[in-house]
Coordinates of C-alpha atoms and ligand atoms in Angstrom, one line a residue:
M1 CA 110.0 109.5 95.2
S2 CA 112.4 106.5 94.6
E3 CA 111.0 103.3 93.1
I4 CA 108.8 101.1 95.4
P5 CA 110.9 98.5 97.2
M6 CA 108.5 95.6 96.3
A7 CA 110.9 92.8 97.5
A8 CA 111.4 94.5 100.9
I9 CA 107.6 95.2 101.3
A10 CA 106.8 91.6 100.6
A11 CA 109.5 90.5 103.1
V12 CA 108.2 92.9 105.8
L13 CA 104.8 91.6 105.5
T14 CA 105.8 88.0 106.3
H15 CA 106.4 89.2 109.8
Y16 CA 102.6 89.9 110.2
E17 CA 99.8 87.6 110.5
L18 CA 97.6 89.2 107.6
P19 CA 94.4 88.0 106.3
G20 CA 95.7 87.2 102.7
S21 CA 98.4 88.1 100.3
L22 CA 99.7 91.3 98.9
K23 CA 97.8 92.6 95.9
S24 CA 98.9 96.3 95.3
V25 CA 101.2 98.9 96.6
E26 CA 100.9 102.6 96.0
P27 CA 103.2 105.4 97.4
I28 CA 101.8 108.2 99.6
V29 CA 104.0 111.2 99.0
Q30 CA 102.6 113.7 101.7
G31 CA 105.0 113.6 104.7
H32 CA 108.6 115.1 104.4
I33 CA 110.3 112.3 106.4
N34 CA 109.2 108.8 106.2
H35 CA 108.5 106.5 103.2
T36 CA 104.7 105.6 103.2
Y37 CA 102.8 103.1 101.2
R38 CA 99.1 102.2 100.9
I39 CA 98.9 98.6 100.5
A40 CA 96.0 96.1 99.7
V41 CA 95.9 92.5 100.8
E42 CA 93.4 90.1 99.2
Q43 CA 91.7 87.3 101.1
P44 CA 92.2 84.3 98.6
T45 CA 88.9 82.6 99.1
T46 CA 86.4 85.5 99.4
G47 CA 88.5 88.0 97.5
T48 CA 87.9 90.5 100.2
I49 CA 90.4 93.4 100.1
F50 CA 92.0 94.7 103.4
E51 CA 93.8 98.0 103.1
Y52 CA 96.8 99.2 105.2
V53 CA 99.4 101.9 105.5
L54 CA 103.0 100.6 105.7
Q55 CA 105.7 103.1 106.6
R56 CA 109.5 102.8 106.7
I57 CA 110.8 104.9 109.5
N58 CA 113.5 107.4 108.6
Q59 CA 116.4 106.6 110.7
H60 CA 118.5 109.6 109.9
V61 CA 115.8 111.6 111.7
F62 CA 114.6 109.0 114.2
K63 CA 117.7 107.5 115.6
Q64 CA 116.1 105.3 118.0
P65 CA 112.8 103.9 116.3
E66 CA 112.1 101.5 119.1
Q67 CA 111.7 104.4 121.3
V68 CA 109.4 106.2 118.9
M69 CA 107.2 103.0 118.7
H70 CA 107.5 102.6 122.6
N71 CA 106.0 106.0 123.0
I72 CA 103.2 105.2 120.7
R73 CA 102.4 102.0 122.5
Q74 CA 102.3 103.9 125.9
I75 CA 99.9 106.5 124.6
S76 CA 97.7 104.1 122.7
R77 CA 97.4 102.0 126.1
H78 CA 96.5 105.2 128.0
V79 CA 93.9 106.3 125.4
K80 CA 92.3 102.9 125.2
G81 CA 91.8 102.9 129.0
Q82 CA 89.8 106.2 128.8
E83 CA 86.2 106.4 128.6
N84 CA 84.8 107.4 125.2
S85 CA 88.0 106.4 123.7
D86 CA 86.2 106.0 120.3
D87 CA 85.5 109.7 120.3
C88 CA 88.4 110.9 118.1
S89 CA 91.0 108.1 118.7
I90 CA 94.6 107.8 117.6
L91 CA 96.1 105.9 114.9
R92 CA 96.5 102.1 115.6
F93 CA 99.4 100.0 114.7
V94 CA 99.2 96.3 113.9
D95 CA 101.3 94.0 116.2
A96 CA 103.7 91.8 114.3
R97 CA 104.1 88.1 115.1
S98 CA 106.9 89.2 117.5
G99 CA 104.4 91.1 119.6
C100 CA 106.0 94.4 118.7
N101 CA 104.2 97.2 117.1
Y102 CA 107.0 97.4 114.4
V103 CA 109.2 95.2 112.4
H104 CA 112.9 95.5 112.2
H105 CA 113.9 93.8 108.8
D106 CA 117.2 94.1 107.1
G107 CA 118.4 97.1 109.0
E108 CA 115.2 99.0 108.6
Y109 CA 112.3 99.8 110.8
W110 CA 108.6 99.4 109.4
R111 CA 105.1 99.7 110.9
L112 CA 101.7 98.8 109.7
S113 CA 98.4 100.4 110.4
P114 CA 94.9 99.7 109.1
F115 CA 93.9 102.1 106.6
V116 CA 91.3 104.5 108.0
G117 CA 88.5 104.2 105.5
N118 CA 85.9 107.0 104.5
S119 CA 88.5 109.6 106.0
V120 CA 89.7 112.8 104.5
S121 CA 92.5 115.2 105.7
Y122 CA 93.2 118.8 104.7
D123 CA 96.2 120.7 103.7
V124 CA 94.0 123.9 103.2
V125 CA 90.5 124.5 104.4
T126 CA 88.0 127.2 103.8
D127 CA 85.4 126.2 106.4
S128 CA 85.9 127.4 109.9
A129 CA 83.6 124.6 111.2
I130 CA 86.3 122.0 110.1
V131 CA 89.0 123.9 111.7
C132 CA 87.2 124.1 115.0
R133 CA 86.9 120.3 114.9
V134 CA 90.7 120.0 114.2
G135 CA 91.3 122.2 117.2
Y136 CA 88.9 120.0 119.2
A137 CA 90.9 116.8 118.0
F138 CA 94.3 118.2 119.1
G139 CA 92.9 119.7 122.2
R140 CA 91.2 116.4 123.2
F141 CA 94.6 114.5 122.4
Q142 CA 96.1 116.9 125.1
S143 CA 93.3 116.5 127.7
V144 CA 93.1 112.7 127.5
L145 CA 96.9 112.2 127.9
A146 CA 97.2 115.0 130.6
D147 CA 97.6 112.3 133.3
L148 CA 100.1 110.1 131.5
P149 CA 103.2 110.2 133.6
M150 CA 105.9 111.8 131.6
S151 CA 108.5 109.3 132.9
Q152 CA 106.8 106.8 130.6
L153 CA 108.0 108.6 127.4
Y154 CA 111.3 109.0 125.7
A155 CA 112.4 112.3 124.3
T156 CA 112.8 110.6 120.7
I157 CA 114.3 113.7 119.2
P158 CA 116.1 115.7 122.0
D159 CA 115.6 119.4 121.8
F160 CA 113.0 119.0 118.9
H161 CA 111.3 122.2 119.9
N162 CA 114.0 123.9 121.6
T163 CA 113.7 127.1 119.7
P164 CA 116.8 129.0 121.0
K165 CA 118.9 125.8 120.1
R166 CA 117.3 125.8 116.5
F167 CA 118.2 129.5 116.1
R168 CA 121.9 128.7 117.3
D169 CA 122.1 125.8 114.9
F170 CA 120.8 128.0 112.2
F171 CA 123.4 130.8 112.7
A172 CA 126.0 128.1 112.8
A173 CA 124.8 127.0 109.3
V174 CA 124.9 130.7 108.2
E175 CA 128.4 131.0 109.5
E176 CA 129.5 127.8 107.9
D177 CA 127.5 128.3 104.6
P178 CA 128.7 125.0 103.1
V179 CA 127.0 125.4 99.7
G180 CA 127.3 129.2 99.4
R181 CA 123.7 130.1 99.6
A182 CA 123.7 132.5 102.6
A183 CA 124.4 135.7 100.7
G184 CA 121.2 135.1 98.5
A185 CA 119.0 134.7 101.8
A186 CA 120.5 137.8 103.5
E187 CA 117.4 139.7 104.0
D188 CA 115.6 136.6 105.5
I189 CA 118.6 135.9 107.8
A190 CA 118.6 139.6 109.0
F191 CA 114.9 139.4 109.8
L192 CA 115.3 136.0 111.8
A193 CA 118.1 137.4 113.6
G194 CA 115.9 140.3 114.9
Q195 CA 113.4 137.7 116.2
Q196 CA 115.8 135.6 118.3
E197 CA 114.9 137.0 121.7
L198 CA 111.1 136.7 121.2
A199 CA 111.5 133.2 119.9
S200 CA 113.4 132.1 123.1
R201 CA 110.8 133.4 125.6
L202 CA 108.8 130.2 125.9
E203 CA 111.9 128.0 126.4
S204 CA 113.3 130.3 129.2
L205 CA 109.8 130.1 130.9
K206 CA 110.2 126.3 130.7
A207 CA 113.7 126.5 132.0
Q208 CA 112.5 128.6 134.9
G209 CA 109.9 125.9 135.8
M210 CA 107.0 128.2 135.0
L211 CA 105.7 125.9 132.2
P212 CA 105.1 122.2 132.8
L213 CA 106.0 119.5 130.3
R214 CA 103.0 117.7 128.8
V215 CA 102.5 114.8 126.4
T216 CA 102.7 116.7 123.2
H217 CA 102.1 115.6 119.5
N218 CA 104.8 117.9 118.1
D219 CA 103.7 117.8 114.5
T220 CA 100.0 119.2 114.7
K221 CA 99.6 120.1 111.2
M222 CA 95.8 120.1 110.1
N223 CA 96.5 117.1 107.8
N224 CA 97.4 115.0 110.7
I225 CA 93.8 114.7 111.7
L226 CA 91.6 112.2 109.7
M227 CA 88.0 113.4 109.5
D228 CA 85.0 111.4 108.5
K229 CA 84.1 112.1 104.9
D230 CA 80.4 112.1 105.5
T231 CA 79.9 113.7 109.0
G232 CA 83.0 115.9 109.1
E233 CA 83.8 114.7 112.6
P234 CA 87.4 114.0 113.5
L235 CA 88.2 110.3 113.6
C236 CA 91.8 109.8 114.4
V237 CA 95.0 111.6 115.3
V238 CA 97.9 110.3 113.0
D239 CA 101.7 110.8 112.6
L240 CA 102.5 110.0 116.2
D241 CA 106.3 109.8 115.5
T242 CA 107.1 112.9 117.6
V243 CA 104.9 112.2 120.6
M244 CA 107.0 113.1 123.5
P245 CA 107.3 115.5 126.4
G246 CA 106.9 119.2 125.4
L247 CA 105.1 122.5 125.7
V248 CA 101.3 122.6 125.0
A249 CA 101.8 126.0 123.4
M250 CA 103.9 124.3 120.7
D251 CA 101.1 121.9 119.7
F252 CA 98.6 124.8 119.7
G253 CA 101.1 127.0 117.6
D254 CA 102.1 124.3 115.1
A255 CA 98.5 123.7 114.1
I256 CA 98.0 127.6 113.6
R257 CA 101.0 127.4 111.2
T258 CA 98.7 125.5 109.0
V259 CA 95.1 126.3 109.8
G260 CA 95.9 130.0 110.5
N261 CA 97.7 130.4 107.1
T262 CA 95.7 131.6 104.0
A263 CA 98.3 129.7 101.9
V264 CA 100.0 126.4 101.7
E265 CA 103.1 125.8 103.8
D266 CA 105.4 126.1 100.7
E267 CA 103.5 129.0 98.8
Q268 CA 106.0 130.7 96.5
D269 CA 103.9 133.9 96.1
V270 CA 104.3 135.3 99.7
S271 CA 101.7 138.0 99.1
K272 CA 99.2 135.0 99.5
V273 CA 100.4 134.3 103.0
Q274 CA 98.0 136.1 105.4
L275 CA 97.0 135.2 109.0
H276 CA 93.4 133.8 108.7
L277 CA 92.0 135.2 111.9
D278 CA 88.5 133.5 111.6
H279 CA 90.4 130.2 111.4
Y280 CA 92.6 131.1 114.3
D281 CA 89.6 131.9 116.3
A282 CA 87.9 128.6 115.3
F283 CA 90.9 126.5 116.1
A284 CA 91.3 128.2 119.5
R285 CA 87.7 127.7 120.2
G286 CA 87.9 123.9 119.5
F287 CA 91.2 123.4 121.2
V288 CA 91.0 125.6 124.3
G289 CA 87.4 124.5 124.9
V290 CA 88.2 121.0 125.4
C291 CA 91.5 121.2 127.3
R292 CA 91.5 124.4 129.4
S293 CA 90.7 122.6 132.5
S294 CA 94.0 120.5 132.3
L295 CA 96.0 123.7 131.6
T296 CA 97.6 126.3 134.0
P297 CA 96.7 129.9 133.5
L298 CA 100.3 130.6 132.2
E299 CA 100.0 127.9 129.7
I300 CA 96.8 129.4 128.4
D301 CA 98.4 132.9 128.2
T302 CA 101.2 131.6 126.2
L303 CA 99.3 129.7 123.5
A304 CA 99.5 132.6 121.0
L305 CA 103.2 133.0 121.8
G306 CA 103.5 129.4 121.0
A307 CA 102.1 130.1 117.4
L308 CA 104.6 132.8 116.8
T309 CA 107.5 130.8 118.2
I310 CA 107.0 127.8 116.3
T311 CA 106.3 129.6 113.1
L312 CA 109.7 131.4 113.7
E313 CA 111.3 127.9 114.6
Q314 CA 110.1 126.4 111.4
A315 CA 111.4 129.3 109.2
V316 CA 114.8 128.6 110.6
R317 CA 114.6 124.9 110.3
F318 CA 113.6 125.3 106.7
L319 CA 116.2 128.1 106.0
G320 CA 118.8 126.2 107.9
D321 CA 118.2 123.1 105.7
Y322 CA 118.4 125.2 102.6
L323 CA 121.7 126.7 103.7
A324 CA 123.0 123.2 104.7
G325 CA 122.3 121.9 101.1
D326 CA 118.9 120.3 101.7
V327 CA 120.0 117.5 103.9
Y328 CA 116.9 117.0 106.2
Y329 CA 113.5 117.7 104.5
R330 CA 112.6 115.9 101.3
I331 CA 112.4 118.6 98.6
H332 CA 110.6 118.5 95.3
Y333 CA 112.6 121.2 93.5
P334 CA 115.8 123.0 94.2
L335 CA 114.6 126.1 96.0
H336 CA 111.8 124.3 97.8
N337 CA 113.2 124.7 101.3
W338 CA 113.9 128.4 100.8
H339 CA 110.3 129.0 99.7
R340 CA 109.0 127.0 102.7
A341 CA 111.2 129.2 104.9
R342 CA 110.0 132.5 103.3
C343 CA 106.4 131.4 103.6
Q344 CA 106.8 130.7 107.3
L345 CA 108.6 134.0 108.0
T346 CA 106.0 136.1 106.3
L347 CA 103.4 134.3 108.3
A348 CA 105.3 135.2 111.4
K349 CA 105.3 138.9 110.3
R350 CA 101.6 138.7 109.9
M351 CA 101.2 137.2 113.3
L352 CA 103.5 140.0 114.9
E353 CA 101.1 142.6 113.4
R354 CA 98.1 140.9 115.1
F355 CA 99.7 139.4 118.1
E356 CA 97.4 141.3 120.7
T357 CA 94.3 140.1 118.8
M358 CA 95.7 136.5 118.9
E359 CA 96.1 136.8 122.7
A360 CA 92.6 138.2 123.1
I361 CA 91.1 135.4 121.2
V362 CA 92.6 132.7 123.4
R363 CA 91.7 134.5 126.5
K364 CA 88.0 134.8 125.3
Y365 CA 87.7 131.1 125.1
A366 CA 89.6 130.4 128.2
F367 CA 86.7 132.0 130.2
A368 CA 83.7 131.7 128.0
E369 CA 80.8 129.4 129.0
N370 CA 79.9 126.5 126.8
V371 CA 82.8 126.6 124.3
Q372 CA 82.0 124.0 121.7
C373 CA 82.3 123.7 117.8
Ligands
GN1_1 C1 108.1 117.3 109.2 O1 107.3 114.8 107.5 P1 106.3 115.7 108.4 O2 105.3 116.4 107.4 O3 105.6 114.7 109.2 C2 108.9 117.6 110.5 C3 108.0 118.5 111.4 C4 107.8 119.9 110.6 C5 107.1 119.5 109.2 C6 106.9 120.6 108.4 C7 110.3 114.8 112.5 O4 106.9 116.7 109.4 O5 108.6 118.9 112.6 O6 107.0 120.8 111.3 O7 107.9 118.4 108.5 N1 109.0 116.3 111.2 C8 110.2 116.1 111.7 O8 105.9 120.3 107.3 O9 111.2 116.8 111.6
MG2 MG1 105.5 114.3 111.2

């Protein structure tokens, strides 16, 4: 991570009505896209510390940050208007003096949220009970937003989860091979070529009008749910940048990429990458149990396909970025994107072996009585 832009951070904070002055800044390195800082503000008379998370939006990825923040404002309003809105909420942003939920300063877009205290998020878990609660949190996000009209949201990254288009872009990168890496990845490219038809099925059901667009989160990694450190209950859904119209199967599936993998997303030893069926089952229980009444039968039937589709999509995105010379995802070492891609395509292979079981598990929770974590 580059150096902390202290002067910019101090200047950005002048746009907010804060209870004190800046005391410390610490970078948070988790996400691959935005720059994130944990900051502390000290109240001068009492010495009380208030903590926040300040983020600079990556404009290379989010071309229209105002639209991203508009979507977030729309869903926040909608969630607030619901009964029990405290029961696993969504991340709140502080309004600037302008009344906007972001600041545009010196060509950059920034936003500020109160730091969610006593919380924890997981990159890997060993406990199915936690996985079930993560499923519940994302499923509840889905059901709470089920009646927000789609017309109120922008498609902030067009074709974000258009898997056939991701494949087409990938094969264009293979063809172009700008940094001469395609030959080394030939085996992976060949495997992905064989999966193209399967990976396009959901998108064609959508194109035929058989699957509805929903308000989807589009980045349902397990670590995007903050859980209460003491009770283990889900507190808050975070990383709302990609909230836009999409397919519910992709939200279900993107979560399975993390909860259903026995290894981390960039595991270099692919023999450690297995489909964790107990975690898959636990996530499906939490997710399907809370949102099944707002889904159509075909949506429920295609949740498992969503897991496979998005895992393949993520493999082509990571491998495509490796072939393009690492221009999109932040990498921490030269082969990072390739390792990420190999991990995803190994997970996809494990899913293909157990696909019928995956479908049966979802079906079980679609019809069971009293499905709870
Ligand atoms: C990116 O930066 P992060 O972790 O929030 C990406 C997701 C990928 C994810 C893979 C806008 O999310 O689509 O699934 O990396 N976000 C964007 O870890 O491209
Ligand atoms: Mg994200």
